């Protein structure tokens, strides 16, 4: 069956898809993979990051690092409260645990992010309540 009046672009793509035999290869052998062609609109060479992109990345990493430190502080406060709870259940609270909790309440830093700041405030309130039970002021 013969189809006439095909657009030139379609004819070229069909001709490019047809299998070819190369003198160096025997029928049945596979051709080595062709290197990937760059996408349209992208440079063919290696991508070099811009200074603005590097500055933005550094600023973002600082924010991530700051959030990570605040989360670690919150976790340290919660761990101290859990330790106090276990000691209360056992019937003997160590002065070292109370000192640890009081030090956390004094030393933790406020966060600029509202969600983390609210979490730290709730932990601090609970710490102060537990310390007040033992007449300790943080």
PDB file of C-alpha atoms in Angstrom:
ATOM      1  CA  UNK A   1       0.000   0.000   0.000  1.00  0.00           C
ATOM      2  CA  UNK A   2       1.338   3.402  -0.946  1.00  0.00           C
ATOM      3  CA  UNK A   3       0.432   6.614   0.850  1.00  0.00           C
ATOM      4  CA  UNK A   4       0.951   9.853  -1.034  1.00  0.00           C
ATOM      5  CA  UNK A   5       0.958  13.516   0.070  1.00  0.00           C
ATOM      6  CA  UNK A   6       2.663  13.043   3.468  1.00  0.00           C
ATOM      7  CA  UNK A   7       4.236  16.173   5.004  1.00  0.00           C
ATOM      8  CA  UNK A   8       8.003  16.426   4.615  1.00  0.00           C
ATOM      9  CA  UNK A   9       8.605  16.408   8.403  1.00  0.00           C
ATOM     10  CA  UNK A  10       6.705  13.139   8.775  1.00  0.00           C
ATOM     11  CA  UNK A  11       8.624  11.575   5.908  1.00  0.00           C
ATOM     12  CA  UNK A  12      11.968  12.556   7.501  1.00  0.00           C
ATOM     13  CA  UNK A  13      10.976  11.135  10.892  1.00  0.00           C
ATOM     14  CA  UNK A  14       9.812   7.898   9.314  1.00  0.00           C
ATOM     15  CA  UNK A  15      13.034   7.616   7.320  1.00  0.00           C
ATOM     16  CA  UNK A  16      15.049   8.233  10.506  1.00  0.00           C
ATOM     17  CA  UNK A  17      13.203   5.451  12.331  1.00  0.00           C
ATOM     18  CA  UNK A  18      13.924   2.879   9.610  1.00  0.00           C
ATOM     19  CA  UNK A  19      16.693   0.386  10.541  1.00  0.00           C
ATOM     20  CA  UNK A  20      20.023   0.880   8.805  1.00  0.00           C
ATOM     21  CA  UNK A  21      22.919  -1.456   8.277  1.00  0.00           C
ATOM     22  CA  UNK A  22      26.409  -0.210   8.829  1.00  0.00           C
ATOM     23  CA  UNK A  23      29.415  -1.835   7.164  1.00  0.00           C
ATOM     24  CA  UNK A  24      31.194  -2.301  10.519  1.00  0.00           C
ATOM     25  CA  UNK A  25      28.294  -4.277  12.034  1.00  0.00           C
ATOM     26  CA  UNK A  26      26.897  -7.556  10.945  1.00  0.00           C
ATOM     27  CA  UNK A  27      23.156  -8.121  10.921  1.00  0.00           C
ATOM     28  CA  UNK A  28      21.940  -9.189  14.358  1.00  0.00           C
ATOM     29  CA  UNK A  29      24.550  -7.185  16.305  1.00  0.00           C
ATOM     30  CA  UNK A  30      23.399  -4.280  18.425  1.00  0.00           C
ATOM     31  CA  UNK A  31      24.624  -0.772  17.785  1.00  0.00           C
ATOM     32  CA  UNK A  32      26.331   1.045  20.654  1.00  0.00           C
ATOM     33  CA  UNK A  33      24.011   3.478  22.420  1.00  0.00           C
ATOM     34  CA  UNK A  34      24.049   6.992  21.045  1.00  0.00           C
ATOM     35  CA  UNK A  35      24.902   9.837  23.436  1.00  0.00           C
ATOM     36  CA  UNK A  36      21.804  11.684  24.627  1.00  0.00           C
ATOM     37  CA  UNK A  37      21.022  14.815  22.661  1.00  0.00           C
ATOM     38  CA  UNK A  38      20.528  18.054  24.600  1.00  0.00           C
ATOM     39  CA  UNK A  39      16.930  19.177  24.931  1.00  0.00           C
ATOM     40  CA  UNK A  40      15.770  22.117  22.868  1.00  0.00           C
ATOM     41  CA  UNK A  41      16.574  25.427  24.544  1.00  0.00           C
ATOM     42  CA  UNK A  42      19.208  23.970  26.900  1.00  0.00           C
ATOM     43  CA  UNK A  43      22.936  24.572  26.575  1.00  0.00           C
ATOM     44  CA  UNK A  44      24.982  21.598  25.424  1.00  0.00           C
ATOM     45  CA  UNK A  45      27.836  22.227  27.902  1.00  0.00           C
ATOM     46  CA  UNK A  46      27.953  21.796  31.683  1.00  0.00           C
ATOM     47  CA  UNK A  47      25.656  24.044  33.699  1.00  0.00           C
ATOM     48  CA  UNK A  48      27.518  26.594  35.811  1.00  0.00           C
ATOM     49  CA  UNK A  49      25.543  27.863  38.834  1.00  0.00           C
ATOM     50  CA  UNK A  50      25.039  31.584  39.038  1.00  0.00           C
ATOM     51  CA  UNK A  51      26.145  33.659  42.006  1.00  0.00           C
ATOM     52  CA  UNK A  52      22.531  34.586  42.789  1.00  0.00           C
ATOM     53  CA  UNK A  53      21.576  30.919  42.891  1.00  0.00           C
ATOM     54  CA  UNK A  54      24.477  30.115  45.247  1.00  0.00           C
ATOM     55  CA  UNK A  55      23.553  33.000  47.574  1.00  0.00           C
ATOM     56  CA  UNK A  56      19.921  31.859  47.641  1.00  0.00           C
ATOM     57  CA  UNK A  57      21.001  28.290  48.362  1.00  0.00           C
ATOM     58  CA  UNK A  58      23.264  29.430  51.213  1.00  0.00           C
ATOM     59  CA  UNK A  59      20.467  31.526  52.742  1.00  0.00           C
ATOM     60  CA  UNK A  60      18.057  28.607  52.500  1.00  0.00           C
ATOM     61  CA  UNK A  61      20.556  26.278  54.151  1.00  0.00           C
ATOM     62  CA  UNK A  62      20.934  28.764  57.033  1.00  0.00           C
ATOM     63  CA  UNK A  63      17.155  28.727  57.543  1.00  0.00           C
ATOM     64  CA  UNK A  64      17.074  24.948  57.449  1.00  0.00           C
ATOM     65  CA  UNK A  65      19.964  24.742  59.914  1.00  0.00           C
ATOM     66  CA  UNK A  66      18.280  27.236  62.240  1.00  0.00           C
ATOM     67  CA  UNK A  67      15.019  25.252  62.160  1.00  0.00           C
ATOM     68  CA  UNK A  68      16.933  22.034  62.818  1.00  0.00           C
ATOM     69  CA  UNK A  69      18.635  23.541  65.892  1.00  0.00           C
ATOM     70  CA  UNK A  70      15.302  24.805  67.271  1.00  0.00           C
ATOM     71  CA  UNK A  71      13.745  21.382  66.734  1.00  0.00           C
ATOM     72  CA  UNK A  72      16.664  19.775  68.588  1.00  0.00           C
ATOM     73  CA  UNK A  73      16.157  22.246  71.469  1.00  0.00           C
ATOM     74  CA  UNK A  74      12.466  21.353  71.637  1.00  0.00           C
ATOM     75  CA  UNK A  75      13.315  17.654  71.607  1.00  0.00           C
ATOM     76  CA  UNK A  76      15.863  18.143  74.399  1.00  0.00           C
ATOM     77  CA  UNK A  77      13.205  19.903  76.499  1.00  0.00           C
ATOM     78  CA  UNK A  78      10.679  17.134  75.863  1.00  0.00           C
ATOM     79  CA  UNK A  79      13.264  14.466  76.699  1.00  0.00           C
ATOM     80  CA  UNK A  80      14.017  16.215  80.005  1.00  0.00           C
ATOM     81  CA  UNK A  81      10.288  16.366  80.819  1.00  0.00           C
ATOM     82  CA  UNK A  82       9.888  12.674  80.000  1.00  0.00           C
ATOM     83  CA  UNK A  83      12.834  11.835  82.262  1.00  0.00           C
ATOM     84  CA  UNK A  84      11.239  13.849  85.059  1.00  0.00           C
ATOM     85  CA  UNK A  85       7.952  12.009  84.501  1.00  0.00           C
ATOM     86  CA  UNK A  86       9.703   8.629  84.766  1.00  0.00           C
ATOM     87  CA  UNK A  87      11.442   9.711  87.956  1.00  0.00           C
ATOM     88  CA  UNK A  88       8.158  10.957  89.418  1.00  0.00           C
ATOM     89  CA  UNK A  89       6.568   7.573  88.677  1.00  0.00           C
ATOM     90  CA  UNK A  90       9.520   5.808  90.309  1.00  0.00           C
ATOM     91  CA  UNK A  91       9.111   8.014  93.394  1.00  0.00           C
ATOM     92  CA  UNK A  92      12.516   9.736  93.449  1.00  0.00           C
ATOM     93  CA  UNK A  93      13.360  12.888  91.497  1.00  0.00           C
ATOM     94  CA  UNK A  94      17.053  13.638  91.149  1.00  0.00           C
ATOM     95  CA  UNK A  95      18.306  17.193  91.684  1.00  0.00           C
ATOM     96  CA  UNK A  96      20.338  16.788  88.478  1.00  0.00           C
ATOM     97  CA  UNK A  97      17.126  16.279  86.471  1.00  0.00           C
ATOM     98  CA  UNK A  98      15.577  19.408  87.994  1.00  0.00           C
ATOM     99  CA  UNK A  99      18.759  21.362  87.261  1.00  0.00           C
ATOM    100  CA  UNK A 100      18.703  20.096  83.659  1.00  0.00           C
ATOM    101  CA  UNK A 101      15.105  21.207  83.179  1.00  0.00           C
ATOM    102  CA  UNK A 102      15.751  24.616  84.766  1.00  0.00           C
ATOM    103  CA  UNK A 103      18.833  25.113  82.551  1.00  0.00           C
ATOM    104  CA  UNK A 104      16.803  24.256  79.441  1.00  0.00           C
ATOM    105  CA  UNK A 105      14.151  26.813  80.390  1.00  0.00           C
ATOM    106  CA  UNK A 106      16.769  29.519  80.907  1.00  0.00           C
ATOM    107  CA  UNK A 107      18.918  28.740  77.876  1.00  0.00           C
ATOM    108  CA  UNK A 108      16.574  27.876  75.011  1.00  0.00           C
ATOM    109  CA  UNK A 109      16.343  30.491  72.273  1.00  0.00           C
ATOM    110  CA  UNK A 110      13.150  31.868  70.781  1.00  0.00           C
ATOM    111  CA  UNK A 111      12.365  31.088  67.160  1.00  0.00           C
ATOM    112  CA  UNK A 112      11.312  33.526  64.433  1.00  0.00           C
ATOM    113  CA  UNK A 113       9.006  30.924  62.908  1.00  0.00           C
ATOM    114  CA  UNK A 114       5.549  31.089  64.533  1.00  0.00           C
ATOM    115  CA  UNK A 115       4.906  27.332  64.629  1.00  0.00           C
ATOM    116  CA  UNK A 116       8.231  26.514  66.262  1.00  0.00           C
ATOM    117  CA  UNK A 117       7.947  29.491  68.619  1.00  0.00           C
ATOM    118  CA  UNK A 118       4.514  28.280  69.765  1.00  0.00           C
ATOM    119  CA  UNK A 119       5.844  24.772  70.326  1.00  0.00           C
ATOM    120  CA  UNK A 120       8.809  26.046  72.346  1.00  0.00           C
ATOM    121  CA  UNK A 121       6.479  28.279  74.406  1.00  0.00           C
ATOM    122  CA  UNK A 122       4.246  25.309  75.254  1.00  0.00           C
ATOM    123  CA  UNK A 123       7.232  23.189  76.299  1.00  0.00           C
ATOM    124  CA  UNK A 124       8.634  26.068  78.364  1.00  0.00           C
ATOM    125  CA  UNK A 125       5.278  26.548  80.110  1.00  0.00           C
ATOM    126  CA  UNK A 126       5.135  22.857  81.007  1.00  0.00           C
ATOM    127  CA  UNK A 127       8.735  22.991  82.278  1.00  0.00           C
ATOM    128  CA  UNK A 128       7.946  25.998  84.473  1.00  0.00           C
ATOM    129  CA  UNK A 129       4.867  24.272  85.879  1.00  0.00           C
ATOM    130  CA  UNK A 130       6.906  21.197  86.799  1.00  0.00           C
ATOM    131  CA  UNK A 131       9.626  23.348  88.364  1.00  0.00           C
ATOM    132  CA  UNK A 132       7.019  25.314  90.345  1.00  0.00           C
ATOM    133  CA  UNK A 133       5.872  22.034  91.923  1.00  0.00           C
ATOM    134  CA  UNK A 134       9.336  21.821  93.473  1.00  0.00           C
ATOM    135  CA  UNK A 135       9.541  25.567  94.297  1.00  0.00           C
ATOM    136  CA  UNK A 136      12.273  26.097  91.703  1.00  0.00           C
ATOM    137  CA  UNK A 137      12.273  29.228  89.575  1.00  0.00           C
ATOM    138  CA  UNK A 138      13.737  29.121  86.097  1.00  0.00           C
TER     139      UNK A 138
END
